[in-house]
Tab-separated table of C-alpha atoms and ligand atoms in Angstrom:
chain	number	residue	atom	x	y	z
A	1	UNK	CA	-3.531	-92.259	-27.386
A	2	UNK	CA	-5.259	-90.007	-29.419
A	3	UNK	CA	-3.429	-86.536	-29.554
A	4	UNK	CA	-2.418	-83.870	-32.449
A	5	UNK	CA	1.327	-83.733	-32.291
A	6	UNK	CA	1.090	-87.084	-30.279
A	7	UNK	CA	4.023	-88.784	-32.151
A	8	UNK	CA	6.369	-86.556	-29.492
A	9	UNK	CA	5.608	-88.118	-26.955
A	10	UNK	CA	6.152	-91.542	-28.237
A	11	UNK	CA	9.077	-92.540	-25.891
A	12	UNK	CA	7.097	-91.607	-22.759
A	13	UNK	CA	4.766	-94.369	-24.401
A	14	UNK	CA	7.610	-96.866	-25.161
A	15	UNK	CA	9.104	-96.715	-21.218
A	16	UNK	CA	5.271	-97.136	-19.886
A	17	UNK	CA	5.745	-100.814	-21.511
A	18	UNK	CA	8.825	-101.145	-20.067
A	19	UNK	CA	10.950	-101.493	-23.360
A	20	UNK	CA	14.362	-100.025	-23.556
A	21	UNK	CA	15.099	-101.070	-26.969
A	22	UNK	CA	13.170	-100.134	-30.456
A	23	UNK	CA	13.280	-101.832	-33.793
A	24	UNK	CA	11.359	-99.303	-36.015
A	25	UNK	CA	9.360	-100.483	-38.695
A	26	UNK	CA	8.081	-98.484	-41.944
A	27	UNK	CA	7.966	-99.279	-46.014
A	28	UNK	CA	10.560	-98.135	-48.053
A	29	UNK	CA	8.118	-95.427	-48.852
A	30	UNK	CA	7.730	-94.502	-45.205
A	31	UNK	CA	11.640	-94.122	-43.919
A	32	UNK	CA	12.236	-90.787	-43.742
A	33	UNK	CA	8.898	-91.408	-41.212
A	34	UNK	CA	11.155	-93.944	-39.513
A	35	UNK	CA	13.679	-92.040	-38.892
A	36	UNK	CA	11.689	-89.462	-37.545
A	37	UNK	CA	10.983	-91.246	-35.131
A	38	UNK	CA	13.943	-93.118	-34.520
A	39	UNK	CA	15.405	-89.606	-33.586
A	40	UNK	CA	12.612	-88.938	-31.466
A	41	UNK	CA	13.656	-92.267	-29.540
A	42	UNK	CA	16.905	-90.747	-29.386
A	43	UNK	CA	18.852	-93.681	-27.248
A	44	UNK	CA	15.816	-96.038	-27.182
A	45	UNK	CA	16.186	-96.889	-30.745
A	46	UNK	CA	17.941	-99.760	-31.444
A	47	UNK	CA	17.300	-100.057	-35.453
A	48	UNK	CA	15.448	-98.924	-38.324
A	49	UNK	CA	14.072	-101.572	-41.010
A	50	UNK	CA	12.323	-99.965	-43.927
A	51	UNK	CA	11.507	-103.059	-46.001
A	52	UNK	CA	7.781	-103.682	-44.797
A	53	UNK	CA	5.470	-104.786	-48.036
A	54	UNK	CA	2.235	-105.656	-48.857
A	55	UNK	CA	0.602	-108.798	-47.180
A	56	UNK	CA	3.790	-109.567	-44.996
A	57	UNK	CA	5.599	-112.004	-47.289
A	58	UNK	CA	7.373	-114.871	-45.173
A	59	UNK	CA	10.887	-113.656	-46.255
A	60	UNK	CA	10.525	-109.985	-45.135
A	61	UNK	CA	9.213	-111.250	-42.117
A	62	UNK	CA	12.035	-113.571	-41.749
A	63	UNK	CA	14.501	-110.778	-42.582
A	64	UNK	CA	12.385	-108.773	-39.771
A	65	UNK	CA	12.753	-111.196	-36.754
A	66	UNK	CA	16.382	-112.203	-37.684
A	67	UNK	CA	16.890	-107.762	-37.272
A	68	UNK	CA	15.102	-108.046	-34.158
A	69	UNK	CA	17.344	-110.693	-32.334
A	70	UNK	CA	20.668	-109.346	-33.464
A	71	UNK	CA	20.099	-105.643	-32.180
A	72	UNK	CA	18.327	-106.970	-29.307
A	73	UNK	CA	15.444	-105.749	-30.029
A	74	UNK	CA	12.661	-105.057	-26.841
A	75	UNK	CA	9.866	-103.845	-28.555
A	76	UNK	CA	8.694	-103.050	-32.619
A	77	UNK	CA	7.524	-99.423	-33.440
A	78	UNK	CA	5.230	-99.773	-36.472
A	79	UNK	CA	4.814	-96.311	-38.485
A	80	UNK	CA	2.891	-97.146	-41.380
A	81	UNK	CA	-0.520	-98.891	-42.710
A	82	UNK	CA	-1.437	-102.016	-42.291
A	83	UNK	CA	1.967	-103.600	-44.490
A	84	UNK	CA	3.739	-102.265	-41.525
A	85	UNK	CA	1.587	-103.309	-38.807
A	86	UNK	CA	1.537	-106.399	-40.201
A	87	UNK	CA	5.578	-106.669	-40.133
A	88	UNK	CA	5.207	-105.707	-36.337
A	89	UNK	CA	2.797	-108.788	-35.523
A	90	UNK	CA	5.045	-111.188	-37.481
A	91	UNK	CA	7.966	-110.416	-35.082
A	92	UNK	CA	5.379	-109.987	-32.309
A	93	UNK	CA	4.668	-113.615	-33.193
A	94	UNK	CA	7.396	-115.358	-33.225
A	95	UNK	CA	9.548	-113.245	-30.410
A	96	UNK	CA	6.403	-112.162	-28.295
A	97	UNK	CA	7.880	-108.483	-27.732
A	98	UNK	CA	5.359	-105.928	-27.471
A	99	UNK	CA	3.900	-103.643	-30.391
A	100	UNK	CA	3.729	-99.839	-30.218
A	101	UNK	CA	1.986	-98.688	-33.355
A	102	UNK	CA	1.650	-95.623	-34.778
A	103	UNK	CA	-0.946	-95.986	-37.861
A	104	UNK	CA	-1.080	-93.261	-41.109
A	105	UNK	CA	-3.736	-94.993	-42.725
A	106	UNK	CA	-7.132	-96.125	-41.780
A	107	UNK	CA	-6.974	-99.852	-42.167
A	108	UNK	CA	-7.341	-100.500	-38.769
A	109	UNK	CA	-4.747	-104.006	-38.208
A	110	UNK	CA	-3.532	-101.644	-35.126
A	111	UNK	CA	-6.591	-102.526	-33.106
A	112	UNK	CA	-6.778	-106.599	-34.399
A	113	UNK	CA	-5.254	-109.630	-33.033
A	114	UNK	CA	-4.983	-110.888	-36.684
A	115	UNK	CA	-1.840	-110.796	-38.376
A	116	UNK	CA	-1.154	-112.352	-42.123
A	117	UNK	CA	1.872	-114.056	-43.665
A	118	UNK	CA	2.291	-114.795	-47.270
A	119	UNK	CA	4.212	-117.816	-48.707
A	120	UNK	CA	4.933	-119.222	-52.189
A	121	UNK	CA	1.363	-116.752	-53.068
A	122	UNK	CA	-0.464	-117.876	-50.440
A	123	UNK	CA	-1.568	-116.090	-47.701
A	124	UNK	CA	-2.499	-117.219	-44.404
A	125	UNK	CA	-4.582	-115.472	-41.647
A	126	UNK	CA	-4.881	-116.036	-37.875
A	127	UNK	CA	-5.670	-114.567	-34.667
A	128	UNK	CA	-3.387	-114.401	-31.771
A	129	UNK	CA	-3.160	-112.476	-28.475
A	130	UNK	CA	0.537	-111.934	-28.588
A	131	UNK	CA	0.363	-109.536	-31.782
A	132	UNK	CA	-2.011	-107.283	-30.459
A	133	UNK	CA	-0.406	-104.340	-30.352
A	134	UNK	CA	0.153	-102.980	-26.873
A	135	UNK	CA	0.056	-99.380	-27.274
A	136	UNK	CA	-1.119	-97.350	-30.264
A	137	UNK	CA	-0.804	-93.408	-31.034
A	138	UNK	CA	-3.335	-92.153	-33.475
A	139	UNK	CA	-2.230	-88.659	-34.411
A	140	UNK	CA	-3.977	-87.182	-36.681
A	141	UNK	CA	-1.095	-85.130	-38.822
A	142	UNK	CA	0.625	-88.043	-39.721
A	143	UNK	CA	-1.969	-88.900	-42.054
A	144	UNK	CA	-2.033	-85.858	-44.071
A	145	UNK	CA	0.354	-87.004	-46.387
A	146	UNK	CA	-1.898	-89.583	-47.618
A	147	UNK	CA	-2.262	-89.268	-51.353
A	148	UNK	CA	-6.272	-88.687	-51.967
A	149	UNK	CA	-6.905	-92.040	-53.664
A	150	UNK	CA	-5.116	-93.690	-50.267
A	151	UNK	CA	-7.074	-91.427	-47.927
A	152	UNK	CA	-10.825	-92.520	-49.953
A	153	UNK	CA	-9.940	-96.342	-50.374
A	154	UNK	CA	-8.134	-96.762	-46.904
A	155	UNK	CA	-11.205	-95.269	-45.387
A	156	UNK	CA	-13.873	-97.645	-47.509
A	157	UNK	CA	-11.313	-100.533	-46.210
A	158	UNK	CA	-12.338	-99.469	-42.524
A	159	UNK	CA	-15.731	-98.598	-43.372
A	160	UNK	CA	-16.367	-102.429	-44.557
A	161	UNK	CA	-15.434	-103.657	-41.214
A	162	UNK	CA	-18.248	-102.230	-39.603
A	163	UNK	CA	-20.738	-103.115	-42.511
A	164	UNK	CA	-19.755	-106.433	-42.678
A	165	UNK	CA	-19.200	-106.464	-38.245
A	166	UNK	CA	-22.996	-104.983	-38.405
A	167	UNK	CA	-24.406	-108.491	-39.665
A	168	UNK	CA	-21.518	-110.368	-38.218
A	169	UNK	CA	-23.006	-114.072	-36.312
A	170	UNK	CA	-21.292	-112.889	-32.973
A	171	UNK	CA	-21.998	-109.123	-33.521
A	172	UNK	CA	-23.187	-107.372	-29.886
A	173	UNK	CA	-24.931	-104.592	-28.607
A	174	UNK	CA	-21.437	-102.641	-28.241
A	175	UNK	CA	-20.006	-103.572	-31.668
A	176	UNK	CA	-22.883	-102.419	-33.339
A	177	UNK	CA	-23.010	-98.898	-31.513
A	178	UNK	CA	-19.052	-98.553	-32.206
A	179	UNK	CA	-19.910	-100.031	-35.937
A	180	UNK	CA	-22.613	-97.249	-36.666
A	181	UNK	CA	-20.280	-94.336	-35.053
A	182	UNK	CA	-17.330	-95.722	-37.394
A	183	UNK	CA	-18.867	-95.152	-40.307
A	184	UNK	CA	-20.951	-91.866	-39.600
A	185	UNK	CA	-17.412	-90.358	-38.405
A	186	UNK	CA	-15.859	-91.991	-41.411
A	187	UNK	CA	-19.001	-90.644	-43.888
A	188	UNK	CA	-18.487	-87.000	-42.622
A	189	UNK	CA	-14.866	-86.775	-42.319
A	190	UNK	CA	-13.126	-88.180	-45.802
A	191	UNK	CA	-15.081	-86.186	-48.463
A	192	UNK	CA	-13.819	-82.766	-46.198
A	193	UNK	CA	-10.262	-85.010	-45.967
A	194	UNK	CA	-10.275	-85.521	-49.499
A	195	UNK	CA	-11.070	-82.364	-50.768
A	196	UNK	CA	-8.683	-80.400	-48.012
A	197	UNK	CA	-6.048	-83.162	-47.232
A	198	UNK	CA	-4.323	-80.985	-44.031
A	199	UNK	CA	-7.649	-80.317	-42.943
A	200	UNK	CA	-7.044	-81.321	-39.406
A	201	UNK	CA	-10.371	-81.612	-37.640
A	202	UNK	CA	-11.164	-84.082	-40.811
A	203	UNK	CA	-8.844	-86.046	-40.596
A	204	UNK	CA	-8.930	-86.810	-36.327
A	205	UNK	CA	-12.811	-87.589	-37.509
A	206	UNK	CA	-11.325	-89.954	-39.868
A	207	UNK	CA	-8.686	-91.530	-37.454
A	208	UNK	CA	-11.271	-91.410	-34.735
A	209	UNK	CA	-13.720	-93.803	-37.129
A	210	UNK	CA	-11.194	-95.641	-38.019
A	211	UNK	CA	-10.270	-96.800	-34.414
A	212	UNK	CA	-13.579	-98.097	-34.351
A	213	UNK	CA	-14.001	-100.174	-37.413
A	214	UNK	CA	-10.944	-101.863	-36.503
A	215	UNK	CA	-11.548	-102.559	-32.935
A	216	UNK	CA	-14.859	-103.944	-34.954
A	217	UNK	CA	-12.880	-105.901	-37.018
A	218	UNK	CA	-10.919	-107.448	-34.423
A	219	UNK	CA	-13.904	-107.696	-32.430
A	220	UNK	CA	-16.531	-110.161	-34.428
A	221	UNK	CA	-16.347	-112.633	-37.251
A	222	UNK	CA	-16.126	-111.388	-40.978
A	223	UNK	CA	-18.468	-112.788	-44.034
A	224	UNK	CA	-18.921	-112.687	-47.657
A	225	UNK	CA	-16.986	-109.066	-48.628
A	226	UNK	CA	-14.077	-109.692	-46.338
A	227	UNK	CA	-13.922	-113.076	-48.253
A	228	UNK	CA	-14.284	-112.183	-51.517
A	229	UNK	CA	-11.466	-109.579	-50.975
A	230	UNK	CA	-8.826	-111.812	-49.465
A	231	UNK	CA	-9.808	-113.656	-52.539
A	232	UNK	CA	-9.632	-111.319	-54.825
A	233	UNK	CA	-6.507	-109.810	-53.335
A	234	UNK	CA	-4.813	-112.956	-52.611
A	235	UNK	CA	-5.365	-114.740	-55.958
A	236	UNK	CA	-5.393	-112.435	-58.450
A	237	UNK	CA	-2.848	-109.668	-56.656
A	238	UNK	CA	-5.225	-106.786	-56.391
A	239	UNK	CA	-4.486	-104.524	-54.243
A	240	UNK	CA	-6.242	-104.138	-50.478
A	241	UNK	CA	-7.588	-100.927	-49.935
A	242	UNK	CA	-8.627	-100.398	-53.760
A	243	UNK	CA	-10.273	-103.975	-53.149
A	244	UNK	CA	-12.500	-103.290	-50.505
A	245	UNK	CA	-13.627	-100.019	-51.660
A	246	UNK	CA	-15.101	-101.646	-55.301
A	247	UNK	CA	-16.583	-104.672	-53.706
A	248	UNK	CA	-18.260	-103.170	-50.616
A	249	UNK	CA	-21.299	-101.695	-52.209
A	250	UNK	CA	-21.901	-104.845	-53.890
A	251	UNK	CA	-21.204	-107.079	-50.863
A	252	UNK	CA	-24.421	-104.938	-49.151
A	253	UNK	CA	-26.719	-104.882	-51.702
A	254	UNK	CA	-25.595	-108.842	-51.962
A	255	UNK	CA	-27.004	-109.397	-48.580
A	256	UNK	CA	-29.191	-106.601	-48.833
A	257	UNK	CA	-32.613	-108.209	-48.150
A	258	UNK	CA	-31.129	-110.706	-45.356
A	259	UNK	CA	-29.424	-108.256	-42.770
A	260	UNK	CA	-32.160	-105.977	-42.779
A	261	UNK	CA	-31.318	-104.337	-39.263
A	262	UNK	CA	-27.604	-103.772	-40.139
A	263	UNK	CA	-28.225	-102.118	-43.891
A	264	UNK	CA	-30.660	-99.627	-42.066
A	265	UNK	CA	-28.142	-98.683	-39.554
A	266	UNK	CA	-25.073	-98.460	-42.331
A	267	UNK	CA	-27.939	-95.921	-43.947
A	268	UNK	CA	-28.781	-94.105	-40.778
A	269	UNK	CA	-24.817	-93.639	-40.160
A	270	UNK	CA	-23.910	-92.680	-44.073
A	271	UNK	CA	-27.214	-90.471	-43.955
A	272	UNK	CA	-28.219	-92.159	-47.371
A	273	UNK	CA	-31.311	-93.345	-48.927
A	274	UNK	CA	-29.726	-97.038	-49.096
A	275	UNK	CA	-26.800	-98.833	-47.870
A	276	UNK	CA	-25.584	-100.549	-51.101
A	277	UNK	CA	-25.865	-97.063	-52.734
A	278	UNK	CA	-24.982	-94.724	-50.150
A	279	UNK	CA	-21.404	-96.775	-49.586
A	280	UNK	CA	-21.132	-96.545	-53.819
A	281	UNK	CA	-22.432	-93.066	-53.713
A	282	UNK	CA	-19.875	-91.342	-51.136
A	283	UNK	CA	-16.791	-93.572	-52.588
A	284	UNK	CA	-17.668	-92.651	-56.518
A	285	UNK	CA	-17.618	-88.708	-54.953
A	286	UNK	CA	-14.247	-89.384	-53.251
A	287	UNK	CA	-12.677	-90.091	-56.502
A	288	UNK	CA	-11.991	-93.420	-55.385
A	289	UNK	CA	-11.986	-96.516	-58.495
A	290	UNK	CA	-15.272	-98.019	-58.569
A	291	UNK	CA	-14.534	-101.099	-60.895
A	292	UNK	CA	-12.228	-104.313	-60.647
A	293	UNK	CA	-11.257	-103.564	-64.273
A	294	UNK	CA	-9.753	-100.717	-63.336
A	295	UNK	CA	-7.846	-102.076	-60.291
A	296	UNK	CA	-6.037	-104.340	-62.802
A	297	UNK	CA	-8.709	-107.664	-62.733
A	298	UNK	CA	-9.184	-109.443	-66.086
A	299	UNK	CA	-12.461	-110.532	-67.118
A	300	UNK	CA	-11.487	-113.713	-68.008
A	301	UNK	CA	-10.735	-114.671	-64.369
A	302	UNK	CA	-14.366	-113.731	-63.270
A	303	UNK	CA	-15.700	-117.251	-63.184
A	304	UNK	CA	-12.510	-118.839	-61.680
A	305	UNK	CA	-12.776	-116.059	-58.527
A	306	UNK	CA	-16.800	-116.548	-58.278
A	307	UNK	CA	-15.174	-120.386	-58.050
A	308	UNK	CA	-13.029	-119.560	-55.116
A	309	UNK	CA	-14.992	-117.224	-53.299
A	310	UNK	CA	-17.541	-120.458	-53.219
A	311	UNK	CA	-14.809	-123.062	-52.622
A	312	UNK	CA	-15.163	-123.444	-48.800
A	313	UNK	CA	-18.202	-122.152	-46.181
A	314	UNK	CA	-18.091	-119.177	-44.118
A	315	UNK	CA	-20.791	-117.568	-42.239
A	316	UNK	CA	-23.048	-115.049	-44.290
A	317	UNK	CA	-26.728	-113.569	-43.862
A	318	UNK	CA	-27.349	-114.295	-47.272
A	319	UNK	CA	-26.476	-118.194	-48.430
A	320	UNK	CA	-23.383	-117.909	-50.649
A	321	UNK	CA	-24.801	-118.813	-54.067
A	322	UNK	CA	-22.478	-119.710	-57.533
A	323	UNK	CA	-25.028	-117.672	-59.769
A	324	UNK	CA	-25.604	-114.376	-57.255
A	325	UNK	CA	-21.653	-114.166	-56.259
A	326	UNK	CA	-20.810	-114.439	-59.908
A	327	UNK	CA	-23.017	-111.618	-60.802
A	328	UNK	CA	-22.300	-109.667	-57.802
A	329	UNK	CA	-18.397	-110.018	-59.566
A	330	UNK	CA	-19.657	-108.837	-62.671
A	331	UNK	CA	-21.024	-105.746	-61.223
A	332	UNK	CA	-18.054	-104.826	-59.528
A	333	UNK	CA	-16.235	-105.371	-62.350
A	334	UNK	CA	-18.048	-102.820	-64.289
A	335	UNK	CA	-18.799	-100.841	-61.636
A	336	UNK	CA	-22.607	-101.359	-61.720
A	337	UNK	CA	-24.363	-98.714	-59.319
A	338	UNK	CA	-26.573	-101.001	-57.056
A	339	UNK	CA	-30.295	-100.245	-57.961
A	340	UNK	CA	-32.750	-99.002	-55.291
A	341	UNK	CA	-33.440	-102.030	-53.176
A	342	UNK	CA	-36.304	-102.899	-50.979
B	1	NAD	P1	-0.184	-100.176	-46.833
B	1	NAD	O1	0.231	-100.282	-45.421
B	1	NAD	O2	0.198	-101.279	-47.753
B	1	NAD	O3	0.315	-98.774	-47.414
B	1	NAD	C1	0.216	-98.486	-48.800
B	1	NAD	C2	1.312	-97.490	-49.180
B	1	NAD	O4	0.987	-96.208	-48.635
B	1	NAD	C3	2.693	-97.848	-48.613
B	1	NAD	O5	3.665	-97.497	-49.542
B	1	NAD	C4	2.787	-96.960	-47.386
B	1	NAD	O6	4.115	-96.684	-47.012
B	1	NAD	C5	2.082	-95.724	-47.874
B	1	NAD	N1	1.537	-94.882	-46.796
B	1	NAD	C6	0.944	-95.277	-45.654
B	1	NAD	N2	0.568	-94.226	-44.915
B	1	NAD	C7	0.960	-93.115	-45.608
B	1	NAD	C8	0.859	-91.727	-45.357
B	1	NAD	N3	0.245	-91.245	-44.258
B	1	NAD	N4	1.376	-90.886	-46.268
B	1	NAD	C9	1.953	-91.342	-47.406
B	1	NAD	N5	2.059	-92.656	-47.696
B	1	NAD	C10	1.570	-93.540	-46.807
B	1	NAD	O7	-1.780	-100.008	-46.964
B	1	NAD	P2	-2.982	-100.312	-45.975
B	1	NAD	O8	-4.189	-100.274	-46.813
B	1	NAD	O9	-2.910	-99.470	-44.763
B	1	NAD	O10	-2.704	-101.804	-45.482
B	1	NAD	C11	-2.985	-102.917	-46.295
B	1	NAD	C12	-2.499	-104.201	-45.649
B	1	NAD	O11	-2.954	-104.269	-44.303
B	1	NAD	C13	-3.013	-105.455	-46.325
B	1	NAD	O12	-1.982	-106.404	-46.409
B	1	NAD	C14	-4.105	-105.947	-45.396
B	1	NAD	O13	-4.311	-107.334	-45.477
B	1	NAD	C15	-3.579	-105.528	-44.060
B	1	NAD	N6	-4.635	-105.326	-43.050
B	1	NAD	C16	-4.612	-106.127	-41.969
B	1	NAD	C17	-5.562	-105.984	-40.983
B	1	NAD	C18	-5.508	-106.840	-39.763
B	1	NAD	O14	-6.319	-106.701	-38.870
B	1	NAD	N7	-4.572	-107.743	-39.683
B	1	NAD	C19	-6.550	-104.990	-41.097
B	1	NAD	C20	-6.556	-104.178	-42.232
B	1	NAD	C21	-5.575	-104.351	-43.210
């Protein structure tokens, strides 16, 4: 559902699947938004558990079925970013109870059958049916309170799933139209979101592209810059959305010369001269950090990602070479503007 003022109507949503009895889910950030809605539940709450964190570590999920069972627990309400959603699938995974999410960020895991758990550091991805969720309100107001560095990165984060679902292997006719529209809604609405953060009509644009990155994302197969970001993020504790928004320029102008057809439509949709520049362009005018440095990377673990990121296959446009991916680190890390490519 996609409605201003559409987090009222939430129960109507939760008795269309049938549920009776809501665990709500937030960060401990996010619980005064829990309880929100927990009093708009009224009687069809159940619980509130405010303990969601980044890349769903095993115990919190743990913590987060166990809550489920003992209040009985028919469905999960996610209100939150993707931490959230994420706590929502893990429960969804193990229990099979449906999802309602309500998402205040643009990272899209709403619209994905992948969910993520994290143990002892590690953290494991997979796709399943079951933590899809069922129903999901996008409302527009609930993601004014964004800070402006959240609003910029969080929208580069959804942006790269269309890049990168542009050149996917299994990319179709339809996920490249919805790709193209996900990033032109995205390119017009953040800079007015960021400069004017309750700026309404921005910020549906934004939710609006958004929707369809991540139905993208959960659409086709991922390369090189969702890699080196899981990589990145995973081994060296960077965080997601900053992540994404650093590497993506590089990632294009990486496979710049190979995905010819899907870096002219990124530069149709961003209305830019070039891809690689036009995605480093717009995120460098949102404020947003450009460079790993800055995101808390050390230099000295350059060669030992550019190692990782190589470790096993995965599908590219571009062959994933030691020499290019180690450079195409370097340049993130000083936040390099890509050059004009041809
Ligand atoms: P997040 O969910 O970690 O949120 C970051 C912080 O911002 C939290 O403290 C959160 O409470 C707060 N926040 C969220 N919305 C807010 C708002 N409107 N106002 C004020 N504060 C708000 O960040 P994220 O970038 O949305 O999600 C990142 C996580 O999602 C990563 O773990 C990533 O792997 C995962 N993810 C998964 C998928 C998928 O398909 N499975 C897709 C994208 C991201």
């Amino acid at each position: 559902m996609f409605a201003v003022g559409g987090l009222s109507r939430i129960g109507e949503e939760m008795d269309r699947l049938g549920a009776r009895r809501a665990l709500v889910l937030a960060t401990p950030e996010q619980r005064a938004d829990a309880r929100r809605v927990a009093e708009i539940l009224g009687e069809r709450h159940a619980g509130v558990f405010a303990e969601a964190a980044m890349h769903v570590p095993i115990e919190t999920a743990r913590a987060a079925v166990a809550e489920a069972k003992r209040l009985n627990a028919d469905c999960a309400v996610t209100i939150g970013g993707g931490s959230t959603t994420g706590l929502g699938k893990a429960i969804a995974l193990e229990s099979s109870i449906p999802i309602l999410a309500v998402p205040t960020t643009y990272a899209g895991s709403e619209v994905t059958p992948i969910y993520g758990l994290t143990e002892g550091g590690l953290k494991k991805t997979g796709r399943d049916p079951r933590v899809l969720p069922r129903t999901v309100i996008y409302d527009p107001q609930l993601t004014v309170s964004m800070p402006k560095q959240l609003t910029a990165t969080s929208g580069m984060n959804a942006m790269a799933h269309a890049v990168e679902g542009l050149y996917a292997a299994d990319a179709n006719p339809i996920t490249s139209l919805m790709a193209e529209e996900g990033i032109r809604a995205l390119a017009v609405g953040l800079p007015r979101a960021v400069a004017r953060p309750d700026d309404i009509e921005a910020r549906a644009d934004c939710l609006y592209g958004a929707w369809l990155c991540g139905t993208v994302l959960g659409a086709v197969g991922m390369a090189l810059h969702h890699k080196l970001c899981h990589t990145l993020g995973g081994g060296f504790n960077l965080p997601h959305a900053e992540t994404h928004t650093v590497v993506l320029p590089h990632a294009a102008a990486y496979n710049f010369s190979v995905a010819r057809e899907a870096m002219a439509r990124t530069q149709r949709a961003l209305g830019a001269k070039d891809a690689a520049s036009g995605l480093f362009d717009l995120a460098a005018g949102l404020g947003a950090p450009m460079t790993l440095d800055q995101i808390g990377m050390r230099a000295s673990d350059l060669d030992r990602a550019a190692d990782l990121a190589v470790a096993a296959p995965y599908p590219n446009p571009r062959p994933i070479e030691r020499g290019a991916i180690r450079k195409l680190l370097d340049d993130a890390f000083y936040g390099r503007r890509p050059g004009p490519l041809s």
